């Protein structure tokens, strides 16, 4: 009977240790997966942030800006990192500011500076 209790206690301890090890592996795997997700989201967001308006075809520029902003907004939902999500949404807002009546050489110059600030914030959030 004593051996039975000892065997049961040892089996329970081994099971508990195994579960703890599984949790540790699961947490490490989850952290690695989140880092990979953050990296892929950041790369895609920075690629979309490369949007460059044209004063030659303002209607096309406005359409492309709207599509890019929508893509950025959808992308922001794919990350659990709040700083990255906020930076992507700020970038989407900047890109979405380009509308047909607002596209002119002077407005694009001012917009480009604001966009550069948003790209820098996105780059910092992705580090």
Tab-separated table of N, CA and C in Angstrom:
chain	number	residue	atom	x	y	z
A	1	UNK	N	0.818	-1.174	0.000
A	1	UNK	CA	0.000	0.000	0.000
A	1	UNK	C	0.875	1.256	0.000
A	2	UNK	N	1.957	1.242	0.739
A	2	UNK	CA	2.884	2.360	0.788
A	2	UNK	C	3.507	2.573	-0.591
A	3	UNK	N	3.872	1.475	-1.259
A	3	UNK	CA	4.450	1.585	-2.599
A	3	UNK	C	3.437	2.165	-3.578
A	4	UNK	N	2.191	1.811	-3.414
A	4	UNK	CA	1.137	2.302	-4.296
A	4	UNK	C	0.992	3.819	-4.161
A	5	UNK	N	0.997	4.309	-2.924
A	5	UNK	CA	0.906	5.759	-2.693
A	5	UNK	C	2.132	6.472	-3.250
A	6	UNK	N	3.298	5.886	-3.034
A	6	UNK	CA	4.535	6.470	-3.532
A	6	UNK	C	4.516	6.510	-5.059
A	7	UNK	N	4.081	5.442	-5.671
A	7	UNK	CA	4.015	5.386	-7.135
A	7	UNK	C	3.017	6.408	-7.662
A	8	UNK	N	1.877	6.527	-6.982
A	8	UNK	CA	0.855	7.503	-7.386
A	8	UNK	C	1.385	8.925	-7.238
A	9	UNK	N	2.063	9.194	-6.144
A	9	UNK	CA	2.631	10.521	-5.895
A	9	UNK	C	3.690	10.857	-6.941
A	10	UNK	N	4.559	9.907	-7.239
A	10	UNK	CA	5.596	10.128	-8.246
A	10	UNK	C	4.990	10.319	-9.625
A	11	UNK	N	3.970	9.554	-9.950
A	11	UNK	CA	3.307	9.689	-11.249
A	11	UNK	C	2.649	11.062	-11.363
A	12	UNK	N	2.003	11.505	-10.278
A	12	UNK	CA	1.361	12.825	-10.276
A	12	UNK	C	2.395	13.934	-10.425
A	13	UNK	N	3.514	13.801	-9.738
A	13	UNK	CA	4.586	14.799	-9.836
A	13	UNK	C	5.151	14.839	-11.251
A	14	UNK	N	5.346	13.677	-11.854
A	14	UNK	CA	5.868	13.625	-13.229
A	14	UNK	C	4.867	14.245	-14.203
A	15	UNK	N	3.573	13.955	-14.009
A	15	UNK	CA	2.536	14.520	-14.864
A	15	UNK	C	2.490	16.035	-14.729
A	16	UNK	N	2.556	16.511	-13.498
A	16	UNK	CA	2.548	17.952	-13.244
A	16	UNK	C	3.763	18.616	-13.884
A	17	UNK	N	4.927	17.999	-13.737
A	17	UNK	CA	6.141	18.532	-14.358
A	17	UNK	C	6.026	18.546	-15.871
A	18	UNK	N	5.423	17.497	-16.425
A	18	UNK	CA	5.226	17.433	-17.878
A	18	UNK	C	4.277	18.511	-18.364
A	19	UNK	N	3.208	18.742	-17.613
A	19	UNK	CA	2.257	19.793	-17.985
A	19	UNK	C	2.902	21.167	-17.911
A	20	UNK	N	3.709	21.396	-16.905
A	20	UNK	CA	4.407	22.673	-16.769
A	20	UNK	C	5.362	22.880	-17.940
A	21	UNK	N	6.066	21.826	-18.314
A	21	UNK	CA	6.974	21.915	-19.459
A	21	UNK	C	6.194	22.188	-20.740
A	22	UNK	N	5.028	21.553	-20.897
A	22	UNK	CA	4.200	21.787	-22.086
A	22	UNK	C	3.731	23.233	-22.144
A	23	UNK	N	3.337	23.777	-20.971
A	23	UNK	CA	2.913	25.173	-20.926
A	23	UNK	C	4.059	26.098	-21.318
A	24	UNK	N	5.246	25.798	-20.847
A	24	UNK	CA	6.415	26.614	-21.169
A	24	UNK	C	6.699	26.568	-22.665
A	25	UNK	N	6.634	25.386	-23.242
A	25	UNK	CA	6.852	25.247	-24.691
A	25	UNK	C	5.755	25.971	-25.453
A	26	UNK	N	4.517	25.830	-25.013
A	26	UNK	CA	3.391	26.492	-25.677
A	26	UNK	C	3.551	28.012	-25.630
A	27	UNK	N	3.956	28.541	-24.480
A	27	UNK	CA	4.161	29.986	-24.345
A	27	UNK	C	5.294	30.458	-25.252
A	28	UNK	N	6.375	29.708	-25.299
A	28	UNK	CA	7.507	30.082	-26.158
A	28	UNK	C	7.100	30.021	-27.624
A	29	UNK	N	6.339	28.996	-27.993
A	29	UNK	CA	5.871	28.869	-29.369
A	29	UNK	C	4.928	30.020	-29.713
A	30	UNK	N	4.050	30.362	-28.766
A	30	UNK	CA	3.127	31.477	-28.987
A	30	UNK	C	3.868	32.790	-29.152
A	31	UNK	N	4.901	33.011	-28.350
A	31	UNK	CA	5.691	34.243	-28.451
A	31	UNK	C	6.409	34.307	-29.793
A	32	UNK	N	6.953	33.180	-30.228
A	32	UNK	CA	7.642	33.140	-31.526
A	32	UNK	C	6.653	33.380	-32.657
A	33	UNK	N	5.471	32.797	-32.537
A	33	UNK	CA	4.438	32.984	-33.556
A	33	UNK	C	3.987	34.438	-33.610
A	34	UNK	N	3.793	35.063	-32.436
A	34	UNK	CA	3.404	36.475	-32.394
A	34	UNK	C	4.484	37.353	-33.011
A	35	UNK	N	5.747	37.040	-32.752
A	35	UNK	CA	6.849	37.818	-33.334
A	35	UNK	C	6.860	37.665	-34.849
A	36	UNK	N	6.630	36.445	-35.332
A	36	UNK	CA	6.593	36.220	-36.781
A	36	UNK	C	5.412	36.957	-37.399
A	37	UNK	N	4.251	36.907	-36.715
A	37	UNK	CA	3.075	37.620	-37.210
A	37	UNK	C	3.339	39.123	-37.247
A	38	UNK	N	3.940	39.640	-36.194
A	38	UNK	CA	4.250	41.073	-36.132
A	38	UNK	C	5.195	41.449	-37.268
A	39	UNK	N	6.202	40.616	-37.504
A	39	UNK	CA	7.158	40.893	-38.568
A	39	UNK	C	6.479	40.907	-39.925
A	40	UNK	N	5.645	39.906	-40.203
A	40	UNK	CA	4.988	39.857	-41.511
A	40	UNK	C	4.005	41.008	-41.681
A	41	UNK	N	3.278	41.357	-40.612
A	41	UNK	CA	2.349	42.486	-40.675
A	41	UNK	C	3.124	43.784	-40.902
A	42	UNK	N	4.226	43.953	-40.195
A	42	UNK	CA	5.034	45.165	-40.353
A	42	UNK	C	5.601	45.286	-41.762
A	43	UNK	N	6.105	44.185	-42.291
A	43	UNK	CA	6.651	44.231	-43.654
A	43	UNK	C	5.579	44.620	-44.660
A	44	UNK	N	4.408	44.031	-44.535
A	44	UNK	CA	3.311	44.358	-45.450
A	44	UNK	C	2.866	45.808	-45.269
A	45	UNK	N	2.785	46.269	-44.020
A	45	UNK	CA	2.366	47.648	-43.756
A	45	UNK	C	3.366	48.643	-44.330
A	46	UNK	N	4.646	48.367	-44.165
A	46	UNK	CA	5.659	49.277	-44.712
A	46	UNK	C	5.638	49.273	-46.241
A	47	UNK	N	5.328	48.123	-46.819
A	47	UNK	CA	5.201	48.050	-48.272
A	47	UNK	C	4.019	48.910	-48.742
A	48	UNK	N	2.888	48.796	-48.057
A	48	UNK	CA	1.717	49.606	-48.396
A	48	UNK	C	1.974	51.092	-48.127
A	49	UNK	N	2.768	51.387	-47.109
A	49	UNK	CA	3.073	52.780	-46.763
A	49	UNK	C	3.913	53.459	-47.837
A	50	UNK	N	4.448	52.666	-48.734
A	50	UNK	CA	5.258	53.201	-49.828
A	50	UNK	C	4.395	53.853	-50.908
A	51	UNK	N	3.111	53.956	-50.662
A	51	UNK	CA	2.178	54.578	-51.609
A	51	UNK	C	2.656	55.973	-51.993
A	52	UNK	N	2.697	56.227	-53.288
A	52	UNK	CA	3.145	57.533	-53.781
A	52	UNK	C	2.066	58.134	-54.679
A	53	UNK	N	1.544	59.285	-54.311
A	53	UNK	CA	0.497	59.918	-55.117
A	53	UNK	C	1.059	60.546	-56.391
A	54	UNK	N	0.175	60.749	-57.346
A	54	UNK	CA	0.546	61.388	-58.608
A	54	UNK	C	-0.371	62.577	-58.842
A	55	UNK	N	0.194	63.677	-59.264
A	55	UNK	CA	-0.630	64.841	-59.604
A	55	UNK	C	-1.098	64.769	-61.053
A	56	UNK	N	-0.606	63.785	-61.796
A	56	UNK	CA	-0.992	63.634	-63.202
A	56	UNK	C	-2.424	63.106	-63.347
A	57	UNK	N	-2.813	62.194	-62.490
A	57	UNK	CA	-4.152	61.602	-62.548
A	57	UNK	C	-4.714	61.591	-61.127
A	58	UNK	N	-5.335	62.707	-60.749
A	58	UNK	CA	-5.793	62.863	-59.367
A	58	UNK	C	-6.897	61.877	-59.009
A	59	UNK	N	-7.741	61.541	-59.955
A	59	UNK	CA	-8.815	60.589	-59.690
A	59	UNK	C	-8.237	59.209	-59.386
A	60	UNK	N	-7.251	58.790	-60.167
A	60	UNK	CA	-6.594	57.500	-59.947
A	60	UNK	C	-5.852	57.518	-58.611
A	61	UNK	N	-5.198	58.620	-58.301
A	61	UNK	CA	-4.481	58.746	-57.033
A	61	UNK	C	-5.444	58.624	-55.860
A	62	UNK	N	-6.579	59.284	-55.936
A	62	UNK	CA	-7.568	59.214	-54.854
A	62	UNK	C	-8.095	57.788	-54.701
A	63	UNK	N	-8.354	57.110	-55.815
A	63	UNK	CA	-8.826	55.716	-55.753
A	63	UNK	C	-7.762	54.802	-55.138
A	64	UNK	N	-6.522	54.985	-55.553
A	64	UNK	CA	-5.430	54.169	-55.011
A	64	UNK	C	-5.217	54.447	-53.521
A	65	UNK	N	-5.368	55.711	-53.127
A	65	UNK	CA	-5.224	56.078	-51.718
A	65	UNK	C	-6.310	55.397	-50.886
A	66	UNK	N	-7.528	55.426	-51.376
A	66	UNK	CA	-8.637	54.793	-50.659
A	66	UNK	C	-8.395	53.294	-50.518
A	67	UNK	N	-7.977	52.632	-51.582
A	67	UNK	CA	-7.713	51.190	-51.562
A	67	UNK	C	-6.560	50.874	-50.602
A	68	UNK	N	-5.502	51.661	-50.658
A	68	UNK	CA	-4.352	51.446	-49.777
A	68	UNK	C	-4.756	51.627	-48.316
A	69	UNK	N	-5.547	52.653	-48.032
A	69	UNK	CA	-6.019	52.889	-46.663
A	69	UNK	C	-6.867	51.711	-46.174
A	70	UNK	N	-7.720	51.186	-47.041
A	70	UNK	CA	-8.543	50.027	-46.671
A	70	UNK	C	-7.659	48.806	-46.388
A	71	UNK	N	-6.643	48.591	-47.233
A	71	UNK	CA	-5.723	47.466	-47.036
A	71	UNK	C	-4.960	47.605	-45.715
A	72	UNK	N	-4.526	48.817	-45.404
A	72	UNK	CA	-3.816	49.059	-44.146
A	72	UNK	C	-4.725	48.804	-42.940
A	73	UNK	N	-5.955	49.274	-43.021
A	73	UNK	CA	-6.903	49.073	-41.921
A	73	UNK	C	-7.159	47.581	-41.698
A	74	UNK	N	-7.343	46.841	-42.776
A	74	UNK	CA	-7.551	45.388	-42.663
A	74	UNK	C	-6.310	44.717	-42.076
A	75	UNK	N	-5.144	45.172	-42.483
A	75	UNK	CA	-3.894	44.604	-41.995
A	75	UNK	C	-3.711	44.854	-40.502
A	76	UNK	N	-4.127	46.009	-40.031
A	76	UNK	CA	-3.954	46.330	-38.614
A	76	UNK	C	-4.716	45.357	-37.712
A	77	UNK	N	-5.779	44.782	-38.220
A	77	UNK	CA	-6.567	43.834	-37.429
A	77	UNK	C	-5.860	42.494	-37.269
A	78	UNK	N	-4.799	42.276	-38.021
A	78	UNK	CA	-4.094	40.994	-37.991
A	78	UNK	C	-2.988	40.920	-36.947
A	79	UNK	N	-2.782	41.999	-36.200
A	79	UNK	CA	-1.724	41.971	-35.193
A	79	UNK	C	-2.294	42.190	-33.801
A	80	UNK	N	-1.704	41.517	-32.840
A	80	UNK	CA	-2.112	41.689	-31.447
A	80	UNK	C	-1.344	42.831	-30.792
A	81	UNK	N	-0.299	43.315	-31.456
A	81	UNK	CA	0.542	44.379	-30.906
A	81	UNK	C	-0.167	45.723	-31.068
A	82	UNK	N	-0.589	46.302	-29.957
A	82	UNK	CA	-1.369	47.541	-29.991
A	82	UNK	C	-0.593	48.700	-30.610
A	83	UNK	N	0.688	48.810	-30.327
A	83	UNK	CA	1.487	49.911	-30.888
A	83	UNK	C	1.559	49.795	-32.409
A	84	UNK	N	1.741	48.585	-32.902
A	84	UNK	CA	1.791	48.368	-34.355
A	84	UNK	C	0.419	48.659	-34.957
A	85	UNK	N	-0.629	48.175	-34.305
A	85	UNK	CA	-1.987	48.415	-34.804
A	85	UNK	C	-2.269	49.919	-34.900
A	86	UNK	N	-1.915	50.654	-33.849
A	86	UNK	CA	-2.150	52.104	-33.850
A	86	UNK	C	-1.354	52.795	-34.952
A	87	UNK	N	-0.096	52.391	-35.130
A	87	UNK	CA	0.753	53.011	-36.152
A	87	UNK	C	0.212	52.719	-37.554
A	88	UNK	N	-0.264	51.504	-37.772
A	88	UNK	CA	-0.834	51.160	-39.085
A	88	UNK	C	-2.109	51.957	-39.326
A	89	UNK	N	-2.946	52.069	-38.307
A	89	UNK	CA	-4.180	52.851	-38.469
A	89	UNK	C	-3.890	54.330	-38.705
A	90	UNK	N	-2.849	54.861	-38.053
A	90	UNK	CA	-2.445	56.255	-38.321
A	90	UNK	C	-1.981	56.407	-39.765
A	91	UNK	N	-1.241	55.416	-40.247
A	91	UNK	CA	-0.783	55.449	-41.636
A	91	UNK	C	-1.985	55.405	-42.581
A	92	UNK	N	-2.957	54.570	-42.279
A	92	UNK	CA	-4.170	54.475	-43.100
A	92	UNK	C	-4.900	55.814	-43.145
A	93	UNK	N	-4.955	56.472	-42.000
A	93	UNK	CA	-5.610	57.782	-41.934
A	93	UNK	C	-4.885	58.790	-42.817
A	94	UNK	N	-3.555	58.789	-42.759
A	94	UNK	CA	-2.769	59.726	-43.588
A	94	UNK	C	-3.003	59.467	-45.078
A	95	UNK	N	-2.959	58.200	-45.469
A	95	UNK	CA	-3.146	57.869	-46.883
A	95	UNK	C	-4.554	58.235	-47.333
A	96	UNK	N	-5.522	58.000	-46.467
A	96	UNK	CA	-6.923	58.258	-46.814
A	96	UNK	C	-7.234	59.752	-46.920
A	97	UNK	N	-6.320	60.611	-46.472
A	97	UNK	CA	-6.537	62.060	-46.563
A	97	UNK	C	-6.452	62.572	-47.995
A	98	UNK	N	-5.924	61.758	-48.890
A	98	UNK	CA	-5.819	62.184	-50.288
A	98	UNK	C	-7.138	61.943	-51.005
A	99	UNK	N	-7.842	63.013	-51.276
A	99	UNK	CA	-9.084	62.930	-52.027
A	99	UNK	C	-8.979	63.838	-53.236
A	100	UNK	N	-9.830	63.644	-54.207
A	100	UNK	CA	-9.720	64.358	-55.485
A	100	UNK	C	-9.576	65.868	-55.327
A	101	UNK	N	-10.421	66.550	-54.564
A	101	UNK	CA	-10.235	68.007	-54.513
A	101	UNK	C	-8.956	68.440	-53.798
A	102	UNK	N	-8.355	67.532	-53.012
A	102	UNK	CA	-7.176	67.904	-52.227
A	102	UNK	C	-5.847	67.593	-52.909
A	103	UNK	N	-5.869	66.915	-54.032
A	103	UNK	CA	-4.620	66.509	-54.679
A	103	UNK	C	-4.118	67.635	-55.577
A	104	UNK	N	-3.040	68.273	-55.127
A	104	UNK	CA	-2.364	69.313	-55.898
A	104	UNK	C	-0.889	69.233	-55.521
A	105	UNK	N	-0.015	69.834	-56.326
A	105	UNK	CA	1.415	69.765	-55.976
A	105	UNK	C	1.722	70.263	-54.562
A	106	UNK	N	1.105	71.363	-54.151
A	106	UNK	CA	1.403	71.889	-52.813
A	106	UNK	C	0.809	71.013	-51.709
A	107	UNK	N	-0.387	70.488	-51.937
A	107	UNK	CA	-0.984	69.640	-50.903
A	107	UNK	C	-0.237	68.321	-50.789
A	108	UNK	N	0.271	67.819	-51.905
A	108	UNK	CA	1.025	66.566	-51.869
A	108	UNK	C	2.341	66.755	-51.122
A	109	UNK	N	2.953	67.906	-51.261
A	109	UNK	CA	4.205	68.169	-50.539
A	109	UNK	C	3.959	68.141	-49.030
A	110	UNK	N	2.912	68.818	-48.584
A	110	UNK	CA	2.578	68.827	-47.157
A	110	UNK	C	2.174	67.424	-46.706
A	111	UNK	N	1.389	66.741	-47.528
A	111	UNK	CA	0.946	65.393	-47.198
A	111	UNK	C	2.142	64.450	-47.088
A	112	UNK	N	3.107	64.601	-47.993
A	112	UNK	CA	4.286	63.722	-47.993
A	112	UNK	C	5.072	63.850	-46.689
A	113	UNK	N	5.166	65.052	-46.146
A	113	UNK	CA	5.868	65.237	-44.868
A	113	UNK	C	5.121	64.535	-43.740
A	114	UNK	N	3.796	64.692	-43.723
A	114	UNK	CA	2.993	64.012	-42.703
A	114	UNK	C	3.084	62.495	-42.856
A	115	UNK	N	3.102	62.036	-44.095
A	115	UNK	CA	3.215	60.599	-44.351
A	115	UNK	C	4.571	60.090	-43.862
A	116	UNK	N	5.617	60.853	-44.097
A	116	UNK	CA	6.946	60.463	-43.636
A	116	UNK	C	6.970	60.309	-42.116
A	117	UNK	N	6.310	61.218	-41.414
A	117	UNK	CA	6.206	61.109	-39.953
A	117	UNK	C	5.479	59.827	-39.558
A	118	UNK	N	4.408	59.502	-40.288
A	118	UNK	CA	3.635	58.281	-39.997
A	118	UNK	C	4.452	57.035	-40.297
A	119	UNK	N	5.228	57.062	-41.374
A	119	UNK	CA	6.104	55.918	-41.714
A	119	UNK	C	7.168	55.736	-40.627
A	120	UNK	N	7.737	56.819	-40.155
A	120	UNK	CA	8.731	56.728	-39.076
A	120	UNK	C	8.112	56.141	-37.807
A	121	UNK	N	6.894	56.579	-37.477
A	121	UNK	CA	6.209	56.032	-36.295
A	121	UNK	C	5.924	54.541	-36.472
A	122	UNK	N	5.520	54.159	-37.675
A	122	UNK	CA	5.272	52.742	-37.971
A	122	UNK	C	6.558	51.943	-37.850
A	123	UNK	N	7.638	52.459	-38.386
A	123	UNK	CA	8.941	51.764	-38.302
A	123	UNK	C	9.362	51.582	-36.851
A	124	UNK	N	9.163	52.599	-36.023
A	124	UNK	CA	9.522	52.495	-34.611
A	124	UNK	C	8.661	51.466	-33.885
A	125	UNK	N	7.369	51.438	-34.217
A	125	UNK	CA	6.468	50.480	-33.570
A	125	UNK	C	6.819	49.046	-33.951
A	126	UNK	N	7.388	48.884	-35.125
A	126	UNK	CA	7.724	47.546	-35.616
A	126	UNK	C	9.041	47.010	-35.056
A	127	UNK	N	9.825	47.846	-34.425
A	127	UNK	CA	11.101	47.387	-33.869
A	127	UNK	C	10.896	46.484	-32.676
